[in-house]
Coordinates of C-alpha atoms and ligand atoms in Angstrom, one line a residue:
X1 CA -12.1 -14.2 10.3
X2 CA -13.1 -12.8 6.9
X3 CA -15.9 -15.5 6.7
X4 CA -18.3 -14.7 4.1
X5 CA -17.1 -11.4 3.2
X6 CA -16.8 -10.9 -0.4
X7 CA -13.1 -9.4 -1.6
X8 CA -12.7 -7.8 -5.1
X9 CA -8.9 -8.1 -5.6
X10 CA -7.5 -6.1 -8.1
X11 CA -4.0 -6.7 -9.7
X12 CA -2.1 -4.2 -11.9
X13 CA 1.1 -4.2 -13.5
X14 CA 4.1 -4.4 -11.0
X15 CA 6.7 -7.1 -10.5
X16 CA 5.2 -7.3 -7.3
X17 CA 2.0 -9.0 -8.5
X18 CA 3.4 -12.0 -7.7
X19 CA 3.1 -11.4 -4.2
X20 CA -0.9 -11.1 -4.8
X21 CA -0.9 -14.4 -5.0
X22 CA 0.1 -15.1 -1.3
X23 CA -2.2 -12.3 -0.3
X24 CA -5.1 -14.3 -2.1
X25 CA -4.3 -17.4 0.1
X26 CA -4.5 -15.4 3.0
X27 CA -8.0 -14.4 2.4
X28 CA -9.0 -17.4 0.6
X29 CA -8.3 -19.2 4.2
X30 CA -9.5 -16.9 6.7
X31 CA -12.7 -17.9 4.5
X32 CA -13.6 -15.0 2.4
X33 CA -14.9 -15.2 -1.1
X34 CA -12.7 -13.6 -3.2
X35 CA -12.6 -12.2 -7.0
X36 CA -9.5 -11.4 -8.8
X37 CA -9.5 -8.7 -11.4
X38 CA -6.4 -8.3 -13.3
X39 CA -4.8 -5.6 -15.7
X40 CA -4.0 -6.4 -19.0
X41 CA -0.5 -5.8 -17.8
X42 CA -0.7 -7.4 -14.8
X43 CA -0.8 -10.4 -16.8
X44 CA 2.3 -9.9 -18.1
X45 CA 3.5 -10.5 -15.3
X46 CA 1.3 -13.6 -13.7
X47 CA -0.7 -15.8 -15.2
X48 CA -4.3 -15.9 -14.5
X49 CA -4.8 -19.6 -13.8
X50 CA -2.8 -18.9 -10.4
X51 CA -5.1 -16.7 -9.2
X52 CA -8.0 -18.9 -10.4
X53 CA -6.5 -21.9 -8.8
X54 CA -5.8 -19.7 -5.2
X55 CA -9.6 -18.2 -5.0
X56 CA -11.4 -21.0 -7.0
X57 CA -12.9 -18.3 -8.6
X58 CA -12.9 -17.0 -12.1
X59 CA -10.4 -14.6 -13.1
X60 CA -11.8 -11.4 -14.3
X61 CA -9.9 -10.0 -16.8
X62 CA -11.8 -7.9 -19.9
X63 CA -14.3 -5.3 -19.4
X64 CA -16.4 -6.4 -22.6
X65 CA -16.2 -10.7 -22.4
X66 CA -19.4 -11.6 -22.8
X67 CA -19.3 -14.9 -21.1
X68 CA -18.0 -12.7 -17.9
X69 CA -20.5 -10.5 -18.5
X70 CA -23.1 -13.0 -18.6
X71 CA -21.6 -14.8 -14.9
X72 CA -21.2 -12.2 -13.2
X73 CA -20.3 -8.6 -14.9
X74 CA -18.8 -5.8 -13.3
X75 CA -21.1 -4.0 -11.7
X76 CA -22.5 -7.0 -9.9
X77 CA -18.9 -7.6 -9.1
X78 CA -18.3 -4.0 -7.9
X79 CA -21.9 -4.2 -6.1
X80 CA -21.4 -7.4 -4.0
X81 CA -17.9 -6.5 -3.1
X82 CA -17.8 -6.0 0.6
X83 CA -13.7 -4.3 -0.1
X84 CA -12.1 -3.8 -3.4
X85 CA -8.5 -4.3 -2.2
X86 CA -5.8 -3.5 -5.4
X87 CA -2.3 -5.1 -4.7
X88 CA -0.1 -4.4 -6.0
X89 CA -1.7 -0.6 -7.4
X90 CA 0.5 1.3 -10.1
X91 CA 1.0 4.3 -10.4
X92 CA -0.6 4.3 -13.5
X93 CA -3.9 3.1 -11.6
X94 CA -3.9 5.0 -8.9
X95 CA -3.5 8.2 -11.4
X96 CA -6.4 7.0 -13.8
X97 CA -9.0 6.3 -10.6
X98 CA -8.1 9.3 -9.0
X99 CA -9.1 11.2 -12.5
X100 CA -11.8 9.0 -12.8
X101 CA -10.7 7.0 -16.1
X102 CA -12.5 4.1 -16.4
X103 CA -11.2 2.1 -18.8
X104 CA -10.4 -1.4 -18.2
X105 CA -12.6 -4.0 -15.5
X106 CA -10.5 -3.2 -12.5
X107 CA -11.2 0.5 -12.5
X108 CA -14.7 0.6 -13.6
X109 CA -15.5 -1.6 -10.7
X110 CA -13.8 0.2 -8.5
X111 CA -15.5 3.4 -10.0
X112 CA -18.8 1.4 -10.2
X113 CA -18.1 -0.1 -6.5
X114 CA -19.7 1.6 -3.2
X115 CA -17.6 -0.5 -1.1
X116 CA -14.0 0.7 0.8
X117 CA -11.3 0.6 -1.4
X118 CA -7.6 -0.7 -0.3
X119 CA -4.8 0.6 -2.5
X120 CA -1.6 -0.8 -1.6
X121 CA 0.8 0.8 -4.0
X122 CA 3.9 -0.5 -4.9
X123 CA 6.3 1.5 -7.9
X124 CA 9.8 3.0 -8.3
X125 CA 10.9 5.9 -5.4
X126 CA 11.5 8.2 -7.5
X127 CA 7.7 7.6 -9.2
X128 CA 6.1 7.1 -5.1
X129 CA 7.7 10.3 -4.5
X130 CA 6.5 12.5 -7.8
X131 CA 4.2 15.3 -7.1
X132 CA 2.1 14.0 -9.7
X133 CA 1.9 10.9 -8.0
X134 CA 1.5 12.2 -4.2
X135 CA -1.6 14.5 -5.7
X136 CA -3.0 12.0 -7.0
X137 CA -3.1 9.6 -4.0
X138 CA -3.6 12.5 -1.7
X139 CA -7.1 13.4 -3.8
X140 CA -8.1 9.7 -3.3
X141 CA -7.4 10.3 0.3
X142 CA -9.2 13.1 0.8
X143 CA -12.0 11.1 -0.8
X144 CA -12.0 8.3 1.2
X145 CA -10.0 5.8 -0.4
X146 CA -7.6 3.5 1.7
X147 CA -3.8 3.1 1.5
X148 CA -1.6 1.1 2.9
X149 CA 2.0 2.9 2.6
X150 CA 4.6 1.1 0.1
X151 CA 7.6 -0.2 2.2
X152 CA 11.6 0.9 2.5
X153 CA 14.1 -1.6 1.0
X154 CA 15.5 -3.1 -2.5
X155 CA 13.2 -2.3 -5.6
X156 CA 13.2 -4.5 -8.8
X157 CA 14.7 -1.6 -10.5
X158 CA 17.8 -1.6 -8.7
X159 CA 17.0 1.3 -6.4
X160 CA 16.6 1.2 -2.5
X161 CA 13.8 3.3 -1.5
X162 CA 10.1 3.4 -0.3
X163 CA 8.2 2.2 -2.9
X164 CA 7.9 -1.8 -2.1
X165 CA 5.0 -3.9 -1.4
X166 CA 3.9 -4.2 2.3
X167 CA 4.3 -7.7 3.2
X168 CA 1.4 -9.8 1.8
X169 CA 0.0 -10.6 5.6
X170 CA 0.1 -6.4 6.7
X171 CA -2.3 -5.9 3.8
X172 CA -4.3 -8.7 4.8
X173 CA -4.5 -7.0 8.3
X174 CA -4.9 -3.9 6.9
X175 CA -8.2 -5.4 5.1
X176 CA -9.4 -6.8 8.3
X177 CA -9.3 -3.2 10.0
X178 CA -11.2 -1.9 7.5
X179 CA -13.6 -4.7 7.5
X180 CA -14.1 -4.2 10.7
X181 CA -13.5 -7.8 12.0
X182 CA -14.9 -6.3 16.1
X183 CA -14.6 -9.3 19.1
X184 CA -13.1 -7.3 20.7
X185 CA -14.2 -3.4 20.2
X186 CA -15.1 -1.4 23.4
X187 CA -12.0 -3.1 24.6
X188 CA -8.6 -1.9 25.9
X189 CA -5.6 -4.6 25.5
X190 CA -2.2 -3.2 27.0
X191 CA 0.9 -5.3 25.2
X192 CA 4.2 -4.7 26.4
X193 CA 6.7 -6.0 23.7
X194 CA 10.6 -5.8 22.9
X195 CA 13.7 -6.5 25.4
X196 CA 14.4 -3.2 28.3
X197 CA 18.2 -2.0 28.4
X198 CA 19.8 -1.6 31.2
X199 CA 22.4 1.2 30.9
X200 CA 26.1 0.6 32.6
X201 CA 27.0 4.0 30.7
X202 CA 26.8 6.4 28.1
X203 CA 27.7 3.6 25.5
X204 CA 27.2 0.2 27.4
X205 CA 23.8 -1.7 28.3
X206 CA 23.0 -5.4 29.3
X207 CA 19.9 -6.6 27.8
X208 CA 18.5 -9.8 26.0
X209 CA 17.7 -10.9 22.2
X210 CA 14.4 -9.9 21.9
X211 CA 12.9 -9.2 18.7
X212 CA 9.3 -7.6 19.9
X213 CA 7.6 -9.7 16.8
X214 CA 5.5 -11.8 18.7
X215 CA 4.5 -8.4 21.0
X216 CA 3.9 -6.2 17.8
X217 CA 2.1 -9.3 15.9
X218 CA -0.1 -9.5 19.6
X219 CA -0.8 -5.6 19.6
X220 CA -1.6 -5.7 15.5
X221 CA -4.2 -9.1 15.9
X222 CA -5.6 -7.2 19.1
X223 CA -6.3 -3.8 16.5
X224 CA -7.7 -5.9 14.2
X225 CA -10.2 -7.5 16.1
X226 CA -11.8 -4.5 17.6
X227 CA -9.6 -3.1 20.5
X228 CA -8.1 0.0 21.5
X229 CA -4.4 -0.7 21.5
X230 CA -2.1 0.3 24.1
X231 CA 1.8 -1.0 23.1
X232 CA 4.3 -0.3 25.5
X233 CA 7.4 -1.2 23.3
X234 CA 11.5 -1.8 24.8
X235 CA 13.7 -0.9 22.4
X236 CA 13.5 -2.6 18.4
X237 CA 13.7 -2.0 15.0
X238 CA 10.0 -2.7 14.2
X239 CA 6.9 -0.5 12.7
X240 CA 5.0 1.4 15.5
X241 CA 1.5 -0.5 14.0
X242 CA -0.6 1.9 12.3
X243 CA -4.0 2.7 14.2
X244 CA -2.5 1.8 17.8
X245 CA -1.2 4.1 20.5
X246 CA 3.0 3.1 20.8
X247 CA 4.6 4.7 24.3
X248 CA 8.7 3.7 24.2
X249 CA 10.7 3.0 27.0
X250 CA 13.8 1.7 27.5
X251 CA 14.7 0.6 31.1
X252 CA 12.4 -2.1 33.3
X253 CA 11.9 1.2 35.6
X254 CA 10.6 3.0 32.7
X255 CA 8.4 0.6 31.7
X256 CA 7.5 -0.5 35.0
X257 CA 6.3 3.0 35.3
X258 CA 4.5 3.1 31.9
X259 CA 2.4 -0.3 32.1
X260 CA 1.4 0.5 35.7
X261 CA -0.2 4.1 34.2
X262 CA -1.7 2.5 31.7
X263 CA -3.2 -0.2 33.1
X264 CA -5.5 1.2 35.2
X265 CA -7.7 1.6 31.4
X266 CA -7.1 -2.2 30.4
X267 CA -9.1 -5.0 30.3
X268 CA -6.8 -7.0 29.0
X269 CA -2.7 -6.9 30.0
X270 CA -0.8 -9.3 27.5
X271 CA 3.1 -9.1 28.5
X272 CA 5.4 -10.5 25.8
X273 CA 8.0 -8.0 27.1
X274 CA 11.7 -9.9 27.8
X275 CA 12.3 -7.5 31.0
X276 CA 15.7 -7.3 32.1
X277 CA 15.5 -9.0 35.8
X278 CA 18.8 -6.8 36.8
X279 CA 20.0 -3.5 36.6
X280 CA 23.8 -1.9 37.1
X281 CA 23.4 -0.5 40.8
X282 CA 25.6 2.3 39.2
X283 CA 25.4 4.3 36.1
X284 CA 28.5 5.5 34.7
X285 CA 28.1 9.3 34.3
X286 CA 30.7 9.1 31.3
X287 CA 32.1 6.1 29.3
X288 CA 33.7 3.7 31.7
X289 CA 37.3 3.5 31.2
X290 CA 38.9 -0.4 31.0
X291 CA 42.2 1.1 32.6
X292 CA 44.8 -1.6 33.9
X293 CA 42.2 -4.1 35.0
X294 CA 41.8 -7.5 34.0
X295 CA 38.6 -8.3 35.2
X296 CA 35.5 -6.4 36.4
X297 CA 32.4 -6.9 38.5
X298 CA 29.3 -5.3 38.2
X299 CA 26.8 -4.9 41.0
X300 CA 23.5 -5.5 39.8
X301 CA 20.0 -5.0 42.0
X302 CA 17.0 -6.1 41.2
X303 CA 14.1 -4.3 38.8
X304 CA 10.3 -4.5 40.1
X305 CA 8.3 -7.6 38.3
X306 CA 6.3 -5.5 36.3
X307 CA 3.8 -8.6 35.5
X308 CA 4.0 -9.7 39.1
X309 CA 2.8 -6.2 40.6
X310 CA -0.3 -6.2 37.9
X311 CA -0.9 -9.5 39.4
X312 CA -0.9 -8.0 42.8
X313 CA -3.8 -5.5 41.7
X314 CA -5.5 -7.5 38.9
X315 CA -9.0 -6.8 39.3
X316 CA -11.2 -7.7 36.6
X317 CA -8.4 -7.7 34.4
X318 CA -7.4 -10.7 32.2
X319 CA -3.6 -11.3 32.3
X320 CA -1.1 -12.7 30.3
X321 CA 2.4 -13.6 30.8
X322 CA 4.5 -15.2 28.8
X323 CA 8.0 -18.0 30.0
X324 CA 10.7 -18.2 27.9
X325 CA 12.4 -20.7 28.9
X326 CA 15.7 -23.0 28.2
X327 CA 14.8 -26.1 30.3
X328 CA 11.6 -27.6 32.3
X329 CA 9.3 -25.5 30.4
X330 CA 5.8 -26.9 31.8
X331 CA 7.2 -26.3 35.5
X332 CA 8.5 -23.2 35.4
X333 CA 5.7 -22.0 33.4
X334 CA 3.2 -23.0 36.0
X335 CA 4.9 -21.8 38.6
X336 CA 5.3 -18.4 36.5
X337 CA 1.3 -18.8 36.3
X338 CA 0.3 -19.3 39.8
X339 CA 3.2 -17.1 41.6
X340 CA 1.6 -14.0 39.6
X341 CA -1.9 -14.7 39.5
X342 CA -1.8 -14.7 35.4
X343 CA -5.3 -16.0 33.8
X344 CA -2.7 -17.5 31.4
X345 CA 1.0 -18.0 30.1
X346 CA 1.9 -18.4 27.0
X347 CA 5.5 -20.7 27.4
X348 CA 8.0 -21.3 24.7
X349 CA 11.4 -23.6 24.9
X350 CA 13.5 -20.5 23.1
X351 CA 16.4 -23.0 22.4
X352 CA 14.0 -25.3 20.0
X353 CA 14.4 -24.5 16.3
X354 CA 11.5 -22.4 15.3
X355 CA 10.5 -21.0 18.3
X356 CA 11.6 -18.2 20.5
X357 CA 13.2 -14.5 20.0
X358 CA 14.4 -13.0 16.7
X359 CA 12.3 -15.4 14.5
X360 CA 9.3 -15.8 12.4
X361 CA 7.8 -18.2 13.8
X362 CA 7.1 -19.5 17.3
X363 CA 6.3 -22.8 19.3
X364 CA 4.2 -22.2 22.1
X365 CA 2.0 -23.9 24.9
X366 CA -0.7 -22.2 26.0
X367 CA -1.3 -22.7 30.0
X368 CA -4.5 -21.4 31.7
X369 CA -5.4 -20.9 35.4
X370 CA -7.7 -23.8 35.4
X371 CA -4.7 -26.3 34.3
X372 CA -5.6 -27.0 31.0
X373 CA -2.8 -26.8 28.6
X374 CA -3.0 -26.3 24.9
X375 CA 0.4 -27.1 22.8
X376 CA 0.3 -25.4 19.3
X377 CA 2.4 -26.4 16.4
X378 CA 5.2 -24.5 14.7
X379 CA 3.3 -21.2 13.4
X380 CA 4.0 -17.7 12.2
X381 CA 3.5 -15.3 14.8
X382 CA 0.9 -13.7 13.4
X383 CA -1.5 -17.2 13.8
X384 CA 0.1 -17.3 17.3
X385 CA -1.1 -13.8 18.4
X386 CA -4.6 -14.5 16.3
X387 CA -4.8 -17.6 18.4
X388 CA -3.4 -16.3 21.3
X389 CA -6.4 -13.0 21.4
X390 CA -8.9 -15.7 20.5
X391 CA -8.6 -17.8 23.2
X392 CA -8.3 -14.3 25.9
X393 CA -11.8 -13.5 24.1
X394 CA -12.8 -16.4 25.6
X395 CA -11.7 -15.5 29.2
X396 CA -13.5 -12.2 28.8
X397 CA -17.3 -11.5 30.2
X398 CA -19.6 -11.5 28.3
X399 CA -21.9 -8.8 27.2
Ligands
CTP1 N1 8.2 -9.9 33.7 C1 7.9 -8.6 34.1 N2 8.8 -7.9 34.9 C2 10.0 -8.5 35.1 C3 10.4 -9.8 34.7 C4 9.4 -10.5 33.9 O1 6.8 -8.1 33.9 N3 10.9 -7.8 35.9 C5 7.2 -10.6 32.9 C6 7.5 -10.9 31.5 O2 7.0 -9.9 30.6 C7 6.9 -12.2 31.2 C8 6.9 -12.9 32.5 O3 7.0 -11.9 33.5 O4 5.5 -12.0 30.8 C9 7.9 -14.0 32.7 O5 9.1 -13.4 32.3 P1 10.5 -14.3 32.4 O6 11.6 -13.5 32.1 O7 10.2 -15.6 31.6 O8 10.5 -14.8 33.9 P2 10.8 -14.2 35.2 O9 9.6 -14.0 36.0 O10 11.7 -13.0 35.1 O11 11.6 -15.4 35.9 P3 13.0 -16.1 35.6 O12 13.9 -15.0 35.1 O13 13.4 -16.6 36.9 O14 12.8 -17.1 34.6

């Protein structure tokens, strides 16, 4: 996806700079040529032969080595750069570029570069939220440089706080936004993503064990190729995705309501949503009280098929659905296919190891209207969702 592009990657001095590394394989194989520059300091903390062995590149370390120089020097590193992307970024760094100190190779390229810049910072809390600090980014800001914001959780130095490196494969999308990676630009993709809750009362719901993942990993590959995202998200404990438009619901009804006013704008509908089938025919107005009883029954009536109605009144529109299920996968899939007029399922077996709600990863079949089926290996559900939007790119018209 990155193919030909030429990355500057930039490491300073954080204990996160081993995490670089796996940010280098992800751009080394969506096939862009990249170039590490390293801090003095950085080193300190990972040695330049990984890096070397990950790009296949030389590392660049010193400003003034004249066999660097001679190969490539910095300003022809800074020129053919197509992104300078620093990850991990110190505070220290972003505080020298943003007063224009220039004195190592990492910060006179990116002083000598005309390409975007990517900071991804990663320090200390109490450093990320200095005023010294926040100026400093917020002048680089206002100049046009590019962040990705630091993440919540545990920090080397003990302390749980924002200030921790984004996930090595975020900043990889985050590079491919700004690279402008564009299949699918001029193009609306509605995902609906997460499980719906079905209230019984106050405190009480019946849902299911969906994550979202695979819809937010959908709605983040469909940003980064292009499209103007539309995620209408059940309830989970995910990032909204930066740079895409997030409406939350709870209930089928709600989103039922939300997909079918939004849809009208799409060219694409992917539904990854786990919509509750049922709701309680009754809503308790206060908590429901267990009293004497020793068993209960709840009445339950059936929620609209969201996926089914936007089959109904498809259009032009390419749709999606998605089968999760526990046994005869293929035939219920197909069935799921045909009985809503879907361009194409995507079905997983959510009781095999790897595959199905809360995890990482997923195992899916990809079924199309023209009965071809396509089985994928175990994969992250980021490659899923990349797969997944480019074979719907496919589907779409050309022109
Ligand atoms: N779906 C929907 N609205 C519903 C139920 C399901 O839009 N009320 C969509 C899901 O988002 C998914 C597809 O339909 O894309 C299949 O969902 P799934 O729960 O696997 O199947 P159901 O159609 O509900 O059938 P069953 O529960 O009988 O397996």
């Amino acid at each position: 996806m990155l193919q030909g592009k030429c990355i500057v990657l930039g490491v300073s001095g954080g204990i996160a700079a081993y995490k670089a590394a796996e940010l280098l394989r992800l751009l080394v194989k969506s096939g862009a040529e990249a170039h590490v520059v390293m801090t003095r300091s950085a080193r300190e903390f990972i040695a330049p032969l990984t890096f070397q062995t990950l790009s296949g590149n030389p590392v660049h370390t010193e400003l003034f080595d004249l066999i660097q120089e001679q190969e490539i020097g910095h300003i022809s590193l800074a020129d053919r750069a197509d992104l300078v992307l620093v990850a991990p970024a110190t505070a220290n760094l972003v505080g020298k570029v943003a007063n224009g100190i220039a004195d190592d190779l990492l910060t006179t390229t990116i002083m000598a570069t005309r390409a975007k810049v990517l900071f991804a910072p990663a320090m200390n809390s109490n450093m990320w939220n200095n005023p010294v600090y926040r100026q400093n980014q917020a002048k680089l800001e206002d100049l046009g440089y590019h962040f990705i914001e630091p993440v919540y959780g545990d920090l080397a130095c003990g302390w749980q706080g924002p200030g921790k490196l984004p996930d090595p494969q975020e900043i990889f999308n985050a590079a491919q936004v700004l690279l402008g990676s564009s299949e699918l630009s001029g193009k609306t993709v509605l995902v609906t993503a997460g499980p719906t809750r079905e209230e019984l009362d106050p405190v009480r719901f019946l849902s299911n064990y969906s994550s979202g993942k695979m819809g937010y990993a959908i709605a983040r590959a469909a940003r980064n190729r292009g499209a103007r995202v539309i995620l209408v998200s059940g309830p989970v404990s995910l990032t909204e995705p930066a740079g895409v438009e997030t409406v939350h619901v709870v209930s089928a009804q709600e989103m039922y309501r939300a997909v079918m006013e939004k849809a009208v704008q799409a060219d694409v509908i992917i539904k990854a949503a786990a919509v509750a089938d049922f709701r309680p025919v009754r809503r308790g107005e206060q908590k429901t009280k267990k009293g004497p009883a020793e068993a209960m029954t709840v009445e339950l009536q059936r929620n609209p098929d969201i996926l089914a109605e936007l089959g109904r009144q498809k259009g032009h529109r390419i749709l999606v659905g998605f089968a999760a299920e526990t046994e005869e996968l293929l035939k219920h899939a197909r069935e799921k296919l045909t009985g809503k007029n879907l361009d194409m399922i995507v079905a997983n077996d959510v009781t095999q190891e790897g595959a199905g709600f809360d995890g990482d990863t997923n195992i899916v079949r990809l079924l199309t209207a023209d009965g071809k089926i396509e089985e994928l290996p175990q994969m992250s559900k980021d490659l899923v969702a990349g797969l997944l939007l480019d074979r719907i790119t496919a589907l779409l018209p050309k022109g």
